Tab-separated table of N, CA and C in Angstrom:
chain	number	residue	atom	x	y	z
K	1	MET	N	0.754	-17.153	10.729
K	1	MET	CA	0.013	-15.947	10.408
K	1	MET	C	-0.869	-15.591	11.603
K	2	LYS	N	-0.833	-14.340	11.952
K	2	LYS	CA	-1.709	-13.851	13.018
K	2	LYS	C	-3.073	-13.513	12.408
K	3	VAL	N	-4.119	-13.927	13.084
K	3	VAL	CA	-5.471	-13.533	12.692
K	3	VAL	C	-5.869	-12.411	13.644
K	4	LEU	N	-5.920	-11.203	13.121
K	4	LEU	CA	-6.188	-10.026	13.939
K	4	LEU	C	-7.679	-9.858	14.210
K	5	VAL	N	-7.975	-9.214	15.290
K	5	VAL	CA	-9.327	-8.851	15.703
K	5	VAL	C	-10.212	-10.092	15.843
K	6	LYS	N	-9.956	-10.829	16.905
K	6	LYS	CA	-10.714	-12.051	17.188
K	6	LYS	C	-12.214	-11.773	17.364
K	7	ARG	N	-12.554	-10.554	17.730
K	7	ARG	CA	-13.962	-10.182	17.864
K	7	ARG	C	-14.724	-10.486	16.575
K	8	THR	N	-14.075	-10.285	15.442
K	8	THR	CA	-14.716	-10.543	14.157
K	8	THR	C	-15.093	-12.010	14.025
K	9	ILE	N	-14.200	-12.899	14.427
K	9	ILE	CA	-14.483	-14.335	14.379
K	9	ILE	C	-15.681	-14.655	15.266
K	10	HIS	N	-15.703	-14.124	16.473
K	10	HIS	CA	-16.818	-14.367	17.395
K	10	HIS	C	-18.136	-13.796	16.859
K	11	TYR	N	-18.056	-12.654	16.219
K	11	TYR	CA	-19.244	-12.050	15.615
K	11	TYR	C	-19.856	-13.002	14.585
K	12	TYR	N	-19.013	-13.543	13.708
K	12	TYR	CA	-19.525	-14.422	12.657
K	12	TYR	C	-19.965	-15.776	13.209
K	13	ILE	N	-19.344	-16.245	14.263
K	13	ILE	CA	-19.804	-17.480	14.910
K	13	ILE	C	-21.189	-17.250	15.507
K	14	ASN	N	-21.388	-16.090	16.097
K	14	ASN	CA	-22.696	-15.752	16.647
K	14	ASN	C	-23.744	-15.647	15.536
K	15	LYS	N	-23.361	-15.066	14.422
K	15	LYS	CA	-24.283	-14.867	13.297
K	15	LYS	C	-24.579	-16.185	12.574
K	16	TYR	N	-23.579	-17.074	12.484
K	16	TYR	CA	-23.716	-18.360	11.785
K	16	TYR	C	-23.248	-19.487	12.712
K	17	PRO	N	-24.073	-19.861	13.688
K	17	PRO	CA	-23.638	-20.883	14.668
K	17	PRO	C	-23.222	-22.213	14.039
K	18	ASN	N	-23.848	-22.585	12.932
K	18	ASN	CA	-23.480	-23.864	12.312
K	18	ASN	C	-22.143	-23.799	11.578
K	19	ALA	N	-21.524	-22.624	11.526
K	19	ALA	CA	-20.191	-22.481	10.928
K	19	ALA	C	-19.094	-22.486	11.985
K	20	LYS	N	-19.479	-22.556	13.263
K	20	LYS	CA	-18.520	-22.403	14.359
K	20	LYS	C	-17.320	-23.338	14.230
K	21	ASN	N	-17.564	-24.628	14.125
K	21	ASN	CA	-16.446	-25.581	14.082
K	21	ASN	C	-15.545	-25.355	12.882
K	22	GLY	N	-16.131	-25.127	11.722
K	22	GLY	CA	-15.338	-24.901	10.523
K	22	GLY	C	-14.510	-23.637	10.597
K	23	LEU	N	-15.093	-22.588	11.130
K	23	LEU	CA	-14.379	-21.313	11.232
K	23	LEU	C	-13.261	-21.388	12.266
K	24	LEU	N	-13.555	-21.992	13.413
K	24	LEU	CA	-12.510	-22.138	14.440
K	24	LEU	C	-11.389	-23.060	13.972
K	25	LEU	N	-11.739	-24.086	13.220
K	25	LEU	CA	-10.716	-24.975	12.665
K	25	LEU	C	-9.813	-24.210	11.701
K	26	TRP	N	-10.420	-23.377	10.840
K	26	TRP	CA	-9.616	-22.580	9.905
K	26	TRP	C	-8.660	-21.669	10.671
K	27	VAL	N	-9.158	-20.968	11.687
K	27	VAL	CA	-8.309	-20.057	12.474
K	27	VAL	C	-7.158	-20.834	13.098
K	28	SER	N	-7.472	-21.954	13.725
K	28	SER	CA	-6.451	-22.764	14.398
K	28	SER	C	-5.373	-23.228	13.420
K	29	GLU	N	-5.780	-23.717	12.266
K	29	GLU	CA	-4.824	-24.189	11.262
K	29	GLU	C	-4.023	-23.038	10.667
K	30	PHE	N	-4.727	-21.968	10.293
K	30	PHE	CA	-4.091	-20.856	9.596
K	30	PHE	C	-3.002	-20.211	10.447
K	31	GLN	N	-3.219	-20.137	11.756
K	31	GLN	CA	-2.248	-19.510	12.651
K	31	GLN	C	-0.957	-20.315	12.777
K	32	LYS	N	-0.952	-21.549	12.341
K	32	LYS	CA	0.242	-22.389	12.425
K	32	LYS	C	1.232	-22.109	11.301
K	33	PHE	N	0.814	-21.365	10.286
K	33	PHE	CA	1.659	-21.121	9.117
K	33	PHE	C	2.231	-19.714	9.121
K	34	ASP	N	3.318	-19.571	8.401
K	34	ASP	CA	3.949	-18.274	8.198
K	34	ASP	C	4.245	-18.153	6.709
K	35	PHE	N	3.219	-17.841	5.936
K	35	PHE	CA	3.352	-17.770	4.486
K	35	PHE	C	4.114	-16.518	4.078
K	36	ALA	N	5.063	-16.684	3.161
K	36	ALA	CA	5.819	-15.543	2.649
K	36	ALA	C	5.109	-14.878	1.469
K	37	ASN	N	4.232	-15.646	0.800
K	37	ASN	CA	3.542	-15.122	-0.377
K	37	ASN	C	2.336	-16.011	-0.707
K	38	PHE	N	1.590	-15.590	-1.714
K	38	PHE	CA	0.390	-16.329	-2.068
K	38	PHE	C	0.702	-17.731	-2.579
K	39	ASN	N	1.818	-17.910	-3.268
K	39	ASN	CA	2.162	-19.244	-3.779
K	39	ASN	C	2.338	-20.243	-2.638
K	40	GLU	N	2.963	-19.818	-1.555
K	40	GLU	CA	3.119	-20.705	-0.392
K	40	GLU	C	1.757	-21.017	0.227
K	41	LEU	N	0.902	-20.006	0.316
K	41	LEU	CA	-0.437	-20.220	0.850
K	41	LEU	C	-1.213	-21.198	-0.028
K	42	LYS	N	-1.106	-21.034	-1.328
K	42	LYS	CA	-1.834	-21.880	-2.292
K	42	LYS	C	-1.371	-23.337	-2.204
K	43	ASN	N	-0.102	-23.573	-1.834
K	43	ASN	CA	0.388	-24.941	-1.673
K	43	ASN	C	-0.328	-25.659	-0.530
K	44	VAL	N	-0.778	-24.914	0.464
K	44	VAL	CA	-1.488	-25.496	1.607
K	44	VAL	C	-2.998	-25.454	1.378
K	45	TYR	N	-3.489	-24.322	0.895
K	45	TYR	CA	-4.918	-24.127	0.661
K	45	TYR	C	-5.158	-24.047	-0.847
K	46	GLY	N	-5.223	-25.199	-1.466
K	46	GLY	CA	-5.348	-25.274	-2.921
K	46	GLY	C	-6.589	-24.620	-3.488
K	47	ASN	N	-7.655	-24.546	-2.710
K	47	ASN	CA	-8.893	-23.938	-3.192
K	47	ASN	C	-8.974	-22.440	-2.913
K	48	ALA	N	-7.983	-21.886	-2.251
K	48	ALA	CA	-8.002	-20.450	-1.956
K	48	ALA	C	-7.865	-19.657	-3.254
K	49	SER	N	-8.524	-18.510	-3.279
K	49	SER	CA	-8.449	-17.631	-4.449
K	49	SER	C	-7.999	-16.257	-3.996
K	50	ILE	N	-7.094	-15.659	-4.764
K	50	ILE	CA	-6.662	-14.306	-4.439
K	50	ILE	C	-7.397	-13.340	-5.351
K	51	VAL	N	-7.822	-12.235	-4.768
K	51	VAL	CA	-8.458	-11.170	-5.530
K	51	VAL	C	-7.721	-9.880	-5.209
K	52	ALA	N	-8.202	-8.778	-5.694
K	52	ALA	CA	-7.527	-7.488	-5.522
K	52	ALA	C	-7.275	-7.156	-4.052
K	53	ASN	N	-6.337	-6.264	-3.825
K	53	ASN	CA	-6.022	-5.729	-2.496
K	53	ASN	C	-5.565	-6.796	-1.503
K	54	ASN	N	-4.830	-7.790	-1.970
K	54	ASN	CA	-4.328	-8.875	-1.118
K	54	ASN	C	-5.446	-9.624	-0.399
K	55	ARG	N	-6.619	-9.628	-0.971
K	55	ARG	CA	-7.734	-10.378	-0.403
K	55	ARG	C	-7.668	-11.823	-0.870
K	56	VAL	N	-7.932	-12.712	0.077
K	56	VAL	CA	-7.930	-14.134	-0.225
K	56	VAL	C	-9.262	-14.713	0.226
K	57	ILE	N	-9.820	-15.584	-0.601
K	57	ILE	CA	-11.103	-16.214	-0.316
K	57	ILE	C	-10.863	-17.678	0.018
K	58	PHE	N	-11.447	-18.112	1.134
K	58	PHE	CA	-11.342	-19.498	1.584
K	58	PHE	C	-12.730	-20.115	1.642
K	59	ASN	N	-12.808	-21.404	1.350
K	59	ASN	CA	-14.029	-22.173	1.573
K	59	ASN	C	-13.985	-22.683	3.003
K	60	ILE	N	-15.099	-22.538	3.713
K	60	ILE	CA	-15.196	-22.986	5.097
K	60	ILE	C	-16.337	-23.997	5.196
K	61	LYS	N	-16.101	-25.051	5.965
K	61	LYS	CA	-17.098	-26.111	6.166
K	61	LYS	C	-17.506	-26.681	4.815
K	62	GLY	N	-16.526	-27.275	4.173
K	62	GLY	CA	-16.746	-27.752	2.807
K	62	GLY	C	-16.797	-26.536	1.909
K	63	ASN	N	-17.929	-26.324	1.314
K	63	ASN	CA	-18.106	-25.131	0.502
K	63	ASN	C	-19.376	-24.398	0.930
K	64	ASP	N	-19.813	-24.645	2.185
K	64	ASP	CA	-21.040	-24.017	2.684
K	64	ASP	C	-20.860	-22.528	2.929
K	65	PHE	N	-19.660	-22.131	3.334
K	65	PHE	CA	-19.389	-20.733	3.682
K	65	PHE	C	-18.153	-20.244	2.941
K	66	ARG	N	-18.081	-18.932	2.788
K	66	ARG	CA	-16.915	-18.286	2.205
K	66	ARG	C	-16.382	-17.266	3.200
K	67	LEU	N	-15.061	-17.191	3.249
K	67	LEU	CA	-14.352	-16.275	4.131
K	67	LEU	C	-13.425	-15.419	3.283
K	68	ILE	N	-13.521	-14.105	3.451
K	68	ILE	CA	-12.629	-13.191	2.738
K	68	ILE	C	-11.747	-12.510	3.775
K	69	VAL	N	-10.445	-12.639	3.593
K	69	VAL	CA	-9.491	-11.997	4.489
K	69	VAL	C	-8.549	-11.115	3.679
K	70	SER	N	-7.979	-10.148	4.350
K	70	SER	CA	-6.922	-9.337	3.769
K	70	SER	C	-5.617	-9.776	4.430
K	71	ILE	N	-4.631	-10.114	3.617
K	71	ILE	CA	-3.381	-10.655	4.147
K	71	ILE	C	-2.226	-9.705	3.882
K	72	ASN	N	-1.430	-9.500	4.917
K	72	ASN	CA	-0.180	-8.767	4.796
K	72	ASN	C	0.924	-9.801	5.013
K	73	PHE	N	1.516	-10.264	3.927
K	73	PHE	CA	2.536	-11.315	4.026
K	73	PHE	C	3.788	-10.823	4.749
K	74	VAL	N	4.148	-9.553	4.593
K	74	VAL	CA	5.340	-9.012	5.239
K	74	VAL	C	5.197	-9.057	6.761
K	75	GLN	N	4.015	-8.706	7.261
K	75	GLN	CA	3.782	-8.702	8.706
K	75	GLN	C	3.220	-10.027	9.214
K	76	SER	N	3.023	-10.974	8.303
K	76	SER	CA	2.495	-12.296	8.660
K	76	SER	C	1.200	-12.177	9.462
K	77	ALA	N	0.271	-11.396	8.903
K	77	ALA	CA	-0.986	-11.152	9.598
K	77	ALA	C	-2.123	-11.008	8.596
K	78	CYS	N	-3.329	-11.280	9.085
K	78	CYS	CA	-4.510	-11.081	8.261
K	78	CYS	C	-5.664	-10.627	9.136
K	79	TYR	N	-6.648	-10.055	8.511
K	79	TYR	CA	-7.887	-9.764	9.220
K	79	TYR	C	-9.057	-10.121	8.319
K	80	VAL	N	-10.141	-10.504	8.965
K	80	VAL	CA	-11.335	-10.933	8.250
K	80	VAL	C	-12.075	-9.697	7.748
K	81	ILE	N	-12.413	-9.731	6.474
K	81	ILE	CA	-13.201	-8.658	5.883
K	81	ILE	C	-14.671	-9.053	5.817
K	82	TRP	N	-14.933	-10.300	5.430
K	82	TRP	CA	-16.322	-10.733	5.226
K	82	TRP	C	-16.419	-12.232	5.430
K	83	PHE	N	-17.578	-12.679	5.922
K	83	PHE	CA	-17.868	-14.099	6.067
K	83	PHE	C	-19.356	-14.293	5.842
K	84	GLY	N	-19.711	-15.330	5.111
K	84	GLY	CA	-21.127	-15.610	4.888
K	84	GLY	C	-21.317	-16.904	4.139
K	85	THR	N	-22.573	-17.188	3.857
K	85	THR	CA	-22.887	-18.416	3.129
K	85	THR	C	-22.433	-18.286	1.681
K	86	HIS	N	-22.335	-19.417	1.031
K	86	HIS	CA	-21.957	-19.420	-0.386
K	86	HIS	C	-22.987	-18.620	-1.190
K	87	LYS	N	-24.254	-18.782	-0.847
K	87	LYS	CA	-25.330	-18.059	-1.547
K	87	LYS	C	-25.176	-16.542	-1.365
K	88	GLU	N	-24.842	-16.107	-0.149
K	88	GLU	CA	-24.621	-14.676	0.106
K	88	GLU	C	-23.390	-14.183	-0.648
K	89	TYR	N	-22.371	-15.015	-0.703
K	89	TYR	CA	-21.134	-14.658	-1.404
K	89	TYR	C	-21.409	-14.379	-2.879
K	90	ASP	N	-22.294	-15.154	-3.468
K	90	ASP	CA	-22.611	-14.970	-4.885
K	90	ASP	C	-23.224	-13.606	-5.180
K	91	LYS	N	-23.691	-12.902	-4.149
K	91	LYS	CA	-24.349	-11.607	-4.331
K	91	LYS	C	-23.432	-10.410	-4.068
K	92	ILE	N	-22.173	-10.662	-3.673
K	92	ILE	CA	-21.269	-9.552	-3.349
K	92	ILE	C	-20.130	-9.467	-4.355
K	93	ASN	N	-19.419	-8.371	-4.296
K	93	ASN	CA	-18.185	-8.207	-5.061
K	93	ASN	C	-17.030	-8.408	-4.082
K	94	ALA	N	-16.366	-9.543	-4.172
K	94	ALA	CA	-15.310	-9.900	-3.213
K	94	ALA	C	-14.164	-8.897	-3.206
K	95	GLU	N	-13.944	-8.219	-4.313
K	95	GLU	CA	-12.859	-7.242	-4.390
K	95	GLU	C	-13.187	-5.946	-3.658
K	96	ALA	N	-14.471	-5.661	-3.480
K	96	ALA	CA	-14.862	-4.363	-2.952
K	96	ALA	C	-15.704	-4.421	-1.682
K	97	VAL	N	-16.163	-5.596	-1.276
K	97	VAL	CA	-17.035	-5.675	-0.110
K	97	VAL	C	-16.340	-5.057	1.102
K	98	ALA	N	-17.119	-4.302	1.879
K	98	ALA	CA	-16.556	-3.584	3.022
K	98	ALA	C	-16.677	-4.403	4.303
K	99	PHE	N	-15.807	-4.111	5.225
K	99	PHE	CA	-15.843	-4.686	6.562
K	99	PHE	C	-17.159	-4.276	7.223
K	100	ASP	N	-17.821	-5.193	7.892
K	100	ASP	CA	-19.094	-4.926	8.556
K	100	ASP	C	-18.830	-4.143	9.846
K	101	THR	N	-19.196	-2.878	9.862
K	101	THR	CA	-18.904	-2.031	11.019
K	101	THR	C	-19.725	-2.413	12.255
K	102	ASN	N	-20.766	-3.236	12.106
K	102	ASN	CA	-21.520	-3.728	13.269
K	102	ASN	C	-20.622	-4.538	14.200
K	103	ILE	N	-19.562	-5.075	13.671
K	103	ILE	CA	-18.637	-5.888	14.461
K	103	ILE	C	-18.013	-5.061	15.582
K	104	GLN	N	-17.789	-3.779	15.328
K	104	GLN	CA	-17.157	-2.917	16.324
K	104	GLN	C	-17.971	-2.811	17.608
K	105	ASN	N	-19.278	-2.991	17.520
K	105	ASN	CA	-20.149	-2.893	18.698
K	105	ASN	C	-20.493	-4.256	19.285
K	106	PHE	N	-20.000	-5.321	18.688
K	106	PHE	CA	-20.323	-6.659	19.137
K	106	PHE	C	-19.587	-6.970	20.441
K	107	LYS	N	-20.336	-7.459	21.408
K	107	LYS	CA	-19.758	-7.838	22.707
K	107	LYS	C	-19.541	-9.333	22.742
K	108	ILE	N	-18.343	-9.729	23.109
K	108	ILE	CA	-18.001	-11.154	23.219
K	108	ILE	C	-18.431	-11.639	24.598
K	109	ASP	N	-19.236	-12.704	24.615
K	109	ASP	CA	-19.620	-13.329	25.891
K	109	ASP	C	-18.428	-14.082	26.447
K	110	GLU	N	-18.130	-13.839	27.697
K	110	GLU	CA	-16.987	-14.532	28.306
K	110	GLU	C	-17.421	-15.361	29.466
């Protein structure tokens, strides 16, 4: 699976530095798979939850953080919609939360 828009990952690493290793590990692992559907994904990520609009929720760094991605199984690609602490996750609607447009202006340090 391709993880699109790497800037988003860097944005969230900058925002949550203590999530860096867990988030990068998820990206590295997730890119090794080519899931045809949610059942195949669930066989690898047993704690993943699917919600509306092909959104999938992953636990990152144990259960300290939550990651919401939108997956297109046909194109074998996903993009990150939202990332935050478990406490922040409890305050949002995972089915409707919008992509953080601040990410578009985020500059990646190289």
